[in-house]
Tab-separated table of C-alpha atoms and ligand atoms in Angstrom:
chain	number	residue	atom	x	y	z
Z	241	MET	CA	8.921	31.140	33.175
Z	242	GLY	CA	9.015	34.893	33.430
Z	243	GLU	CA	5.434	35.072	32.319
Z	244	ALA	CA	4.340	32.613	34.998
Z	245	VAL	CA	6.169	34.600	37.650
Z	246	ARG	CA	4.541	37.792	36.397
Z	247	MET	CA	1.150	36.105	36.671
Z	248	ALA	CA	1.858	35.037	40.216
Z	249	ARG	CA	2.775	38.644	41.052
Z	250	ALA	CA	-0.330	39.943	39.352
Z	251	GLU	CA	-2.338	37.496	41.397
Z	252	PHE	CA	-0.760	38.055	44.765
Z	253	GLY	CA	0.485	41.565	44.504
Z	254	PRO	CA	3.922	43.078	44.176
Z	255	ASP	CA	5.034	41.565	47.478
Z	256	ALA	CA	4.673	38.042	46.202
Z	257	PHE	CA	7.873	36.075	46.215
Z	258	VAL	CA	8.936	33.040	44.274
Z	259	LEU	CA	9.650	30.070	46.433
Z	260	GLN	CA	10.465	27.539	43.788
Z	261	THR	CA	10.421	27.110	40.026
Z	262	GLY	CA	10.701	23.979	37.980
Z	263	LYS	CA	9.970	22.393	34.630
Z	264	ALA	CA	8.108	19.185	34.074
Z	265	ARG	CA	6.905	17.309	31.055
Z	266	ARG	CA	3.633	15.570	31.397
Z	267	PRO	CA	3.479	12.153	29.819
Z	268	GLY	CA	0.671	11.790	27.358
Z	269	LEU	CA	-0.510	10.053	24.266
Z	270	LEU	CA	-0.128	13.170	22.263
Z	271	GLY	CA	3.107	15.020	22.039
Z	272	LEU	CA	1.231	18.204	21.488
Z	273	LEU	CA	-0.787	17.730	24.597
Z	274	GLY	CA	2.120	16.572	26.634
Z	275	PRO	CA	3.717	19.974	26.868
Z	276	ASN	CA	6.395	21.269	29.119
Z	277	TRP	CA	4.879	22.639	32.287
Z	278	VAL	CA	6.470	25.377	34.231
Z	279	ALA	CA	5.585	25.227	37.903
Z	280	VAL	CA	6.105	28.353	39.939
Z	281	THR	CA	5.610	28.155	43.653
Z	282	ALA	CA	5.039	31.644	44.920
Z	283	GLY	CA	3.276	33.210	47.791
Z	284	ARG	CA	2.843	35.907	50.315
Z	285	ASP	CA	2.527	35.828	54.020
Z	286	ASP	CA	-1.124	35.496	54.658
Z	287	GLU	CA	-2.523	33.067	52.207
Z	288	ARG	CA	-1.964	30.351	49.607
Z	289	HIS	CA	-3.041	30.885	46.059
Z	290	GLU	CA	-2.499	29.351	42.763
Z	291	VAL	CA	-2.665	30.532	39.238
Z	292	VAL	CA	-2.424	28.737	35.965
Z	293	GLN	CA	-1.082	30.214	32.813
Z	294	VAL	CA	-0.236	28.982	29.391
Z	295	LYS	CA	2.091	30.526	26.922
Z	296	ARG	CA	1.076	29.479	23.461
Z	297	GLU	CA	3.704	29.102	20.816
Z	298	PRO	CA	3.511	27.543	17.359
Z	299	VAL	CA	2.302	24.023	17.959
Z	300	ALA	CA	4.588	22.569	15.336
Z	301	THR	CA	7.405	23.045	17.773
Z	302	SER	CA	7.014	20.604	20.568
Z	303	ASP	CA	7.746	23.401	22.968
Z	304	GLN	CA	4.190	24.460	23.489
Z	305	GLU	CA	3.974	25.269	27.083
Z	306	ILE	CA	1.127	25.110	29.439
Z	307	LYS	CA	2.511	26.974	32.372
Z	308	GLN	CA	1.207	26.327	35.775
Z	309	SER	CA	2.156	28.463	38.668
Z	310	GLN	CA	1.459	27.554	42.158
Z	311	ALA	CA	1.405	30.089	44.886
Z	312	ALA	CA	2.056	28.538	48.217
Z	313	LYS	CA	2.272	30.223	51.482
Z	314	SER	CA	5.875	30.354	52.510
Z	315	PRO	CA	7.666	32.160	55.246
Z	316	LYS	CA	10.225	34.703	54.213
Z	317	THR	CA	12.341	33.415	57.064
Z	318	GLY	CA	12.396	29.870	55.814
Z	319	ALA	CA	10.353	28.677	58.791
Z	320	LYS	CA	7.597	26.168	58.174
Z	321	PRO	CA	4.646	27.800	56.500
Z	322	LYS	CA	1.303	27.599	58.217
Z	323	GLN	CA	-0.797	24.665	57.067
Z	324	LYS	CA	-3.662	26.774	55.996
Z	325	GLN	CA	-5.917	25.987	53.131
Z	326	SER	CA	-6.581	28.734	50.657
Z	327	LYS	CA	-10.017	30.151	51.194
Z	328	ARG	CA	-10.298	30.323	47.435
Z	329	LYS	CA	-9.769	26.630	46.943
Z	330	SER	CA	-12.968	24.681	46.586
Z	331	PRO	CA	-13.175	21.203	48.105
Z	332	SER	CA	-13.447	19.723	44.647
Z	333	ALA	CA	-10.340	21.545	43.503
Z	334	GLN	CA	-8.497	20.161	46.472
Z	335	GLY	CA	-9.602	16.650	45.591
Z	336	ARG	CA	-8.391	17.057	42.025
Z	337	ALA	CA	-5.068	18.368	43.172
Z	338	GLN	CA	-4.588	15.306	45.281
Z	339	THR	CA	-5.684	12.843	42.664
Z	340	GLY	CA	-3.896	14.383	39.687
Z	341	SER	CA	-1.777	11.299	39.197
Z	342	GLN	CA	0.440	12.823	36.549
Z	343	ALA	CA	1.034	16.067	38.380
Z	344	LYS	CA	4.586	16.926	39.200
Z	345	LYS	CA	5.071	15.997	42.821
Z	346	PRO	CA	5.785	19.085	44.866
Z	347	THR	CA	8.836	19.232	47.031
Z	348	LYS	CA	8.035	17.691	50.359
Z	349	THR	CA	6.907	20.416	52.696
Z	350	PRO	CA	4.523	20.503	55.604
Z	351	ASP	CA	1.947	21.638	53.078
Z	352	GLN	CA	2.403	18.608	50.928
Z	353	GLY	CA	-0.766	16.852	51.974
Z	354	ARG	CA	-2.757	19.782	50.709
Z	355	SER	CA	-0.540	20.765	47.856
Z	356	THR	CA	-2.116	23.263	45.554
Z	357	GLN	CA	-0.115	22.046	42.572
Z	358	ARG	CA	-2.643	21.704	39.826
Z	359	SER	CA	-2.426	19.847	36.623
Z	360	LEU	CA	-4.783	18.195	34.198
Z	361	PRO	CA	-6.241	15.258	36.068
Z	362	ALA	CA	-5.587	11.887	34.533
Z	363	SER	CA	-9.178	10.966	35.083
Z	364	GLY	CA	-12.333	12.349	36.552
Z	365	THR	CA	-14.302	15.409	35.713
Z	366	LEU	CA	-13.321	19.001	35.317
Z	367	PRO	CA	-16.160	20.816	37.052
Z	368	GLU	CA	-16.532	24.511	36.603
Z	369	THR	CA	-15.303	26.434	39.600
Z	370	THR	CA	-14.745	30.067	40.268
Z	371	THR	CA	-12.463	32.014	42.477
Z	372	ALA	CA	-13.703	34.313	45.185
Z	373	THR	CA	-13.352	37.186	42.748
Z	374	GLY	CA	-15.605	35.448	40.262
Z	375	ALA	CA	-12.787	34.703	37.833
Z	376	PRO	CA	-12.765	31.270	36.236
Z	377	ALA	CA	-10.844	28.785	38.335
Z	378	ALA	CA	-7.740	27.019	37.189
Z	379	GLU	CA	-9.590	24.018	35.845
Z	380	ASP	CA	-11.695	26.182	33.594
Z	381	LYS	CA	-8.588	27.820	32.260
Z	382	LEU	CA	-7.059	24.434	31.679
Z	383	VAL	CA	-10.086	23.209	29.776
Z	384	GLU	CA	-9.817	26.340	27.658
Z	385	LEU	CA	-6.091	25.890	27.161
Z	386	VAL	CA	-6.170	22.229	26.254
Z	387	THR	CA	-8.984	22.886	23.809
Z	388	GLN	CA	-7.213	25.870	22.289
Z	389	HIS	CA	-4.021	23.891	22.017
Z	390	LEU	CA	-5.563	21.073	20.041
Z	391	LEU	CA	-7.641	23.416	17.890
Z	392	GLU	CA	-4.488	25.354	17.055
Z	393	ARG	CA	-2.748	22.149	16.087
Z	394	LEU	CA	-5.699	21.182	13.879
Z	395	ARG	CA	-5.691	24.637	12.316
Z	396	GLN	CA	-2.034	24.232	11.448
Z	397	GLN	CA	-2.918	20.892	9.926
Z	398	GLU	CA	-5.380	22.840	7.753
Z	399	VAL	CA	-8.549	21.400	9.150
Z	400	ALA	CA	-11.151	23.767	7.721
Z	401	ASP	CA	-12.312	26.595	9.986
Z	402	ARG	CA	-15.921	25.505	9.682
Z	403	TYR	CA	-15.060	22.168	11.309
Z	404	LEU	CA	-12.879	23.758	13.982
Z	405	ASP	CA	-15.846	25.862	15.044
Z	406	GLU	CA	-17.913	22.711	15.372
Z	407	LEU	CA	-15.206	20.851	17.239
Z	408	ARG	CA	-14.728	23.489	19.928
Z	409	PRO	CA	-17.945	22.798	21.907
Z	410	ILE	CA	-17.515	19.062	21.415
Z	411	PHE	CA	-14.038	19.261	22.945
Z	412	TYR	CA	-15.315	21.324	25.857
Z	413	ARG	CA	-18.106	18.871	26.508
Z	414	ARG	CA	-15.819	15.891	26.349
Z	415	LEU	CA	-13.275	17.466	28.657
Z	416	ARG	CA	-15.916	17.879	31.316
Z	417	GLN	CA	-16.913	14.250	31.166
Z	418	GLY	CA	-15.199	11.641	33.239
Z	419	GLY	CA	-12.916	9.092	31.749
Z	420	GLU	CA	-9.345	8.843	30.698
Z	421	ALA	CA	-6.758	11.616	30.519
Z	422	PRO	CA	-8.008	14.861	28.910
Z	423	GLN	CA	-5.744	14.582	25.900
Z	424	GLN	CA	-7.032	11.087	25.259
Z	425	ARG	CA	-10.611	12.298	25.443
Z	426	LEU	CA	-9.917	14.821	22.692
Z	427	PHE	CA	-8.051	12.258	20.638
Z	428	GLN	CA	-11.081	10.006	21.027
Z	429	VAL	CA	-13.354	12.715	19.594
Z	430	LEU	CA	-11.251	12.804	16.434
Z	431	THR	CA	-11.014	9.035	16.240
Z	432	GLU	CA	-14.784	8.724	16.441
Z	433	GLN	CA	-15.200	11.175	13.604
Z	434	PHE	CA	-13.099	9.059	11.273
Z	435	LEU	CA	-15.729	6.479	10.470
Z	436	PRO	CA	-14.319	3.016	10.059
Z	437	ALA	CA	-14.607	1.848	6.468
Z	438	PRO	CA	-16.793	-1.243	6.115
Z	439	PRO	CA	-14.890	-4.310	4.952
Z	440	TRP	CA	-15.235	-5.405	1.353
Z	441	ARG	CA	-17.428	-8.499	1.386
Z	442	PHE	CA	-17.007	-11.022	-1.348
Z	443	GLY	CA	-19.957	-13.147	-2.417
Z	444	GLU	CA	-21.073	-15.034	-5.435
Z	445	ARG	CA	-20.801	-12.221	-7.881
Z	446	PRO	CA	-17.705	-10.071	-8.126
Z	447	TYR	CA	-17.433	-7.157	-5.695
Z	448	VAL	CA	-16.855	-4.317	-8.152
Z	449	VAL	CA	-14.746	-1.377	-6.956
Z	450	PRO	CA	-14.218	1.479	-9.423
Z	451	LEU	CA	-11.678	4.117	-8.489
Z	452	VAL	CA	-12.608	7.612	-9.624
Z	453	GLY	CA	-10.854	10.922	-9.144
Z	454	PRO	CA	-8.924	13.770	-10.728
Z	455	THR	CA	-6.042	13.262	-13.129
Z	456	GLY	CA	-2.794	11.950	-11.764
Z	457	VAL	CA	-3.848	11.343	-8.159
Z	458	GLY	CA	-2.702	7.720	-8.335
Z	459	LYS	CA	-5.800	5.723	-9.311
Z	460	THR	CA	-4.009	3.215	-11.535
Z	461	THR	CA	-1.084	2.805	-9.157
Z	462	THR	CA	-3.507	2.287	-6.272
Z	463	ILE	CA	-5.398	-0.334	-8.265
Z	464	ALA	CA	-2.126	-2.200	-8.727
Z	465	LYS	CA	-1.407	-1.967	-4.991
Z	466	LEU	CA	-4.900	-3.145	-4.079
Z	467	ALA	CA	-4.759	-5.944	-6.627
Z	468	ALA	CA	-1.456	-7.163	-5.221
Z	469	MET	CA	-2.697	-6.900	-1.637
Z	470	HIS	CA	-5.844	-8.872	-2.342
Z	471	ALA	CA	-4.425	-11.389	-4.789
Z	472	LEU	CA	-1.004	-12.059	-3.270
Z	473	THR	CA	-1.455	-11.344	0.430
Z	474	LEU	CA	-5.120	-12.149	1.048
Z	475	GLY	CA	-5.490	-14.839	-1.613
Z	476	HIS	CA	-8.570	-13.399	-3.272
Z	477	LYS	CA	-9.420	-13.927	-6.930
Z	478	VAL	CA	-8.938	-10.497	-8.463
Z	479	GLY	CA	-9.783	-9.188	-11.928
Z	480	LEU	CA	-8.967	-5.809	-13.460
Z	481	LEU	CA	-11.205	-3.787	-15.744
Z	482	THR	CA	-10.504	-0.420	-17.294
Z	483	VAL	CA	-12.804	2.137	-18.820
Z	484	ASP	CA	-9.868	4.532	-19.232
Z	485	THR	CA	-9.515	4.184	-22.972
Z	486	TYR	CA	-8.820	7.816	-23.839
Z	487	ARG	CA	-5.092	7.159	-23.823
Z	488	VAL	CA	-3.435	4.017	-25.144
Z	489	ALA	CA	-0.786	4.433	-22.486
Z	490	ALA	CA	-3.435	4.201	-19.761
Z	491	VAL	CA	-4.549	0.748	-20.895
Z	492	GLU	CA	-0.974	-0.375	-21.276
Z	493	GLN	CA	-0.135	0.854	-17.778
Z	494	LEU	CA	-2.845	-1.349	-16.285
Z	495	ARG	CA	-2.008	-4.245	-18.602
Z	496	ALA	CA	1.559	-4.190	-17.344
Z	497	TYR	CA	0.347	-4.623	-13.772
Z	498	ALA	CA	-2.135	-7.331	-14.832
Z	499	ASP	CA	0.687	-9.238	-16.530
Z	500	ILE	CA	3.052	-8.959	-13.573
Z	501	LEU	CA	0.365	-10.128	-11.165
Z	502	SER	CA	-1.092	-12.674	-13.632
Z	503	LEU	CA	-4.563	-11.203	-13.351
Z	504	PRO	CA	-7.267	-11.102	-16.041
Z	505	LEU	CA	-7.890	-7.686	-17.606
Z	506	ALA	CA	-10.976	-6.472	-19.449
Z	507	VAL	CA	-11.006	-3.256	-21.481
Z	508	VAL	CA	-14.375	-1.534	-21.839
Z	509	TYR	CA	-14.899	1.258	-24.388
Z	510	SER	CA	-18.576	1.964	-23.819
Z	511	PRO	CA	-21.179	1.311	-21.138
Z	512	GLN	CA	-22.825	-1.247	-23.464
Z	513	GLU	CA	-19.706	-3.431	-23.284
Z	514	ALA	CA	-19.605	-3.463	-19.493
Z	515	PRO	CA	-21.977	-6.375	-18.726
Z	516	ALA	CA	-20.152	-8.758	-21.076
Z	517	ALA	CA	-16.775	-7.720	-19.684
Z	518	LEU	CA	-17.947	-8.381	-16.137
Z	519	GLU	CA	-19.328	-11.725	-17.260
Z	520	ARG	CA	-15.831	-12.661	-18.406
Z	521	LEU	CA	-14.585	-11.809	-14.905
Z	522	SER	CA	-17.468	-13.547	-13.147
Z	523	ASP	CA	-15.249	-16.046	-11.370
Z	524	CYS	CA	-13.391	-13.200	-9.631
Z	525	GLU	CA	-14.280	-12.197	-6.101
Z	526	LEU	CA	-13.024	-8.652	-6.586
Z	527	VAL	CA	-12.961	-6.578	-9.768
Z	528	LEU	CA	-11.033	-3.322	-9.591
Z	529	VAL	CA	-12.113	-0.790	-12.211
Z	530	ASP	CA	-9.737	1.903	-13.461
Z	531	THR	CA	-11.211	5.122	-14.815
Z	532	ALA	CA	-9.777	8.139	-16.592
Z	533	GLY	CA	-8.829	11.119	-14.469
Z	534	ARG	CA	-11.475	13.783	-14.629
Z	535	SER	CA	-11.481	17.448	-13.902
Z	536	PRO	CA	-14.285	18.342	-11.509
Z	537	HIS	CA	-15.133	21.178	-13.910
Z	538	ALA	CA	-15.572	18.924	-16.966
Z	539	THR	CA	-19.239	18.163	-16.557
Z	540	ALA	CA	-19.547	16.081	-19.727
Z	541	GLN	CA	-16.705	13.796	-18.601
Z	542	MET	CA	-18.200	13.463	-15.163
Z	543	GLU	CA	-21.558	12.509	-16.590
Z	544	GLU	CA	-20.096	9.520	-18.413
Z	545	LEU	CA	-19.232	7.785	-15.175
Z	546	PRO	CA	-22.749	6.993	-13.922
Z	547	ALA	CA	-23.587	5.435	-17.295
Z	548	PHE	CA	-20.639	3.037	-17.038
Z	549	PHE	CA	-21.417	2.146	-13.452
Z	550	ALA	CA	-25.126	1.642	-14.060
Z	551	ALA	CA	-24.203	-0.929	-16.708
Z	552	MET	CA	-22.068	-2.826	-14.176
Z	553	GLY	CA	-24.839	-3.444	-11.647
Z	554	GLN	CA	-23.923	-2.847	-8.030
Z	555	VAL	CA	-20.595	-1.072	-7.699
Z	556	HIS	CA	-18.701	0.326	-4.709
Z	557	ALA	CA	-16.969	3.375	-6.139
Z	558	HIS	CA	-14.113	4.943	-4.187
Z	559	LEU	CA	-12.983	8.497	-4.743
Z	560	VAL	CA	-9.214	8.849	-4.885
Z	561	PHE	CA	-7.741	12.196	-3.872
Z	562	SER	CA	-4.233	13.359	-3.235
Z	563	ALA	CA	-3.382	14.566	0.267
Z	564	THR	CA	-1.387	17.327	-1.404
Z	565	THR	CA	-4.500	18.932	-2.884
Z	566	ARG	CA	-5.242	22.499	-1.860
Z	567	GLU	CA	-8.285	22.848	0.386
Z	568	SER	CA	-10.363	24.872	-2.070
Z	569	ASP	CA	-9.598	22.485	-4.943
Z	570	LEU	CA	-10.332	19.498	-2.768
Z	571	VAL	CA	-13.748	20.865	-1.897
Z	572	GLU	CA	-14.525	21.128	-5.608
Z	573	VAL	CA	-13.255	17.640	-6.333
Z	574	LEU	CA	-15.182	16.059	-3.486
Z	575	THR	CA	-18.352	17.992	-4.194
Z	576	SER	CA	-18.316	17.348	-7.914
Z	577	PHE	CA	-17.500	13.634	-7.771
Z	578	SER	CA	-19.952	12.880	-4.999
Z	579	ALA	CA	-22.663	14.706	-6.940
Z	580	HIS	CA	-22.148	12.445	-9.963
Z	581	VAL	CA	-21.162	9.100	-8.471
Z	582	PRO	CA	-22.624	7.372	-5.417
Z	583	LEU	CA	-19.521	6.799	-3.313
Z	584	ALA	CA	-18.745	3.913	-0.978
Z	585	GLY	CA	-15.490	5.309	0.370
Z	586	LEU	CA	-12.397	7.431	-0.089
Z	587	ILE	CA	-8.757	6.667	-0.776
Z	588	ALA	CA	-6.183	9.301	0.131
Z	589	THR	CA	-2.916	9.136	-1.796
Z	590	LYS	CA	0.526	10.697	-1.599
Z	591	LEU	CA	0.615	11.067	2.168
Z	592	ASP	CA	4.379	10.744	1.788
Z	593	GLU	CA	4.449	14.099	-0.001
Z	594	THR	CA	2.971	16.163	2.803
Z	595	ARG	CA	3.036	16.641	6.540
Z	596	THR	CA	-0.305	18.410	6.538
Z	597	TYR	CA	-3.176	16.023	7.015
Z	598	GLY	CA	-6.222	18.214	7.632
Z	599	CYS	CA	-7.506	17.282	4.184
Z	600	LEU	CA	-8.199	13.767	5.477
Z	601	TYR	CA	-10.547	15.142	8.108
Z	602	ASN	CA	-12.073	17.703	5.734
Z	603	ALA	CA	-12.754	15.016	3.122
Z	604	VAL	CA	-14.471	12.708	5.579
Z	605	ARG	CA	-16.611	15.509	6.987
Z	606	LEU	CA	-17.515	16.884	3.568
Z	607	THR	CA	-18.503	13.593	1.950
Z	608	GLY	CA	-19.630	11.627	5.005
Z	609	GLN	CA	-17.572	8.766	3.583
Z	610	PRO	CA	-14.878	6.769	5.354
Z	611	ILE	CA	-11.292	6.634	4.203
Z	612	ALA	CA	-10.654	3.024	3.268
Z	613	TYR	CA	-6.972	3.199	2.330
Z	614	THR	CA	-4.103	5.630	2.377
Z	615	THR	CA	-1.073	5.407	0.114
Z	616	HIS	CA	2.394	6.551	1.021
Z	617	GLY	CA	4.657	6.270	-1.995
Z	618	GLN	CA	5.102	5.059	-5.520
Z	619	SER	CA	6.162	1.558	-4.713
Z	620	VAL	CA	3.788	-1.197	-5.786
Z	621	PRO	CA	2.662	-3.166	-3.824
Z	622	ASP	CA	4.140	-1.839	-0.597
Z	623	ASP	CA	3.027	1.737	-0.166
Z	624	ILE	CA	-0.576	1.266	0.841
Z	625	ILE	CA	-2.165	0.980	4.277
Z	626	THR	CA	-5.661	-0.069	5.229
Z	627	ALA	CA	-6.933	3.015	7.016
Z	628	ASP	CA	-8.125	2.872	10.586
Z	629	SER	CA	-9.610	5.603	12.708
Z	630	THR	CA	-6.845	5.745	15.299
Z	631	ARG	CA	-4.139	6.033	12.704
Z	632	LEU	CA	-6.021	8.766	10.850
Z	633	ALA	CA	-6.587	10.772	14.027
Z	634	GLY	CA	-2.925	10.195	14.847
Z	635	TYR	CA	-1.835	11.872	11.623
Z	636	LEU	CA	-3.759	14.967	12.622
Z	637	VAL	CA	-2.323	15.300	16.079
Z	638	GLY	CA	1.193	14.292	15.180
Z	639	VAL	CA	1.276	10.729	16.451
Z	640	GLU	CA	2.257	8.413	13.639
Z	641	PRO	CA	1.893	4.759	14.573
X	237	LIG	N1	4.576	10.061	-3.946
X	237	LIG	C1	3.578	9.291	-4.333
X	237	LIG	N2	3.342	9.153	-5.633
X	237	LIG	C2	2.304	8.364	-6.004
X	237	LIG	C3	1.478	7.710	-5.063
X	237	LIG	N3	0.545	7.029	-5.748
X	237	LIG	C4	0.801	7.248	-7.051
X	237	LIG	N4	1.851	8.040	-7.218
X	237	LIG	C5	2.457	8.551	-8.453
X	237	LIG	O1	1.566	9.452	-9.059
X	237	LIG	C6	1.756	9.408	-10.470
X	237	LIG	C7	0.423	9.219	-11.154
X	237	LIG	O2	-0.058	7.926	-10.796
X	237	LIG	P1	-1.189	7.199	-11.628
X	237	LIG	O3	-1.525	5.948	-10.897
X	237	LIG	O4	-0.834	7.078	-13.050
X	237	LIG	O5	-2.346	8.276	-11.464
X	237	LIG	P2	-3.784	8.219	-12.115
X	237	LIG	O6	-4.736	8.816	-11.157
X	237	LIG	O7	-4.094	6.851	-12.587
X	237	LIG	O8	-3.580	9.191	-13.353
X	237	LIG	P3	-4.551	9.368	-14.604
X	237	LIG	O9	-4.924	8.019	-15.056
X	237	LIG	O10	-3.731	10.112	-15.599
X	237	LIG	O11	-5.708	10.159	-14.135
X	237	LIG	C8	2.735	8.274	-10.731
X	237	LIG	O12	4.007	8.813	-10.902
X	237	LIG	C9	2.676	7.451	-9.475
X	237	LIG	O13	3.860	6.730	-9.215
X	237	LIG	C10	1.764	7.898	-3.669
X	237	LIG	O14	1.111	7.397	-2.756
X	237	LIG	N5	2.820	8.701	-3.369
X	238	LIG	MG1	-4.628	6.116	-14.443
């Protein structure tokens, strides 16, 4: 509040006086973009002005404030102020002020019809305007502030800097277009960038989905979840196949799930055995293939995968990664796996173990692949969700459906 008052004084000179202060919370889809607004009505004798200010605080606290101060002409005596339009207010700015449906309604005064209270318009454009002094007008500052606010939130979510730099002009552009509320326009940008994963289509031959990824990310557990979802909930004929034969325990882990779900299981030790194993599962609509965890640095291990998959005919490999993976490690994992295996999608696991979701965005941008599923716990079959763009964007901005 103090900062907003100081701005009003800087704008109108030391003689400026504060007529009214108040706090308002704008409704909005995004908590982060529905900040507390501080409205300061201030003025001096001769003219009305307005100034908009934001005080940025860590976005994780919901107390991010976009402060708006309004300077309105007001008599020191308490008499009715003159109904005089600021010479610095452009006609378009006036129109926006009047149509800003979510703006805090000013106290009823003779000036009400031409209130200079400004807020982000719920719809319409945000044209560039300047003040008489050539400084950017309030709307330009607001575009800057809203953009900065969301970028800061994304930075805290560990969206990689290289993508933030790309997002900035996209956000600016979108904010200047017409349409829904500004915060929704930015949310829409993120939603659009999370490509929807194409549905798995089952035909005459089994739809073969190998899961690949680093050690311990949850490939086998996710296969069990997917198998249960498809077999029990969706009624598909599901078969399991494993090429993870390095450890006896790995085969037994998958066999246990196959037994519980009453699904056929084929164990394949070499690429040469793959066609016959798939033949045994030929009456299945979906065959989920478990693979051994691989380090992205173990080139020899990585090179085995294409040989197995080539022997299986058309496959739709999904790369499984943990949402808890450090950014630099994730880049290596994604780069290495996508260099060795043609990917059809991504599966992000262990979202229950983090509150930082930038890796989801980074992974999609780096691989160009959609996220098909996310997993949220160890429980089979419950802790898996079919990913959708809105939900994924929601994780980033702090709106969990
Ligand atoms: N918290 C949490 N744990 C998970 C999730 N998915 C799997 N896990 C756990 O992660 C551990 C490893 O899971 P696995 O399915 O064996 O992982 P994997 O990728 O098959 O491992 P390797 O075969 O050794 O490469 C187990 O303890 C799982 O219960 C998840 O979404 N959230
Ligand atoms: Mg496994």
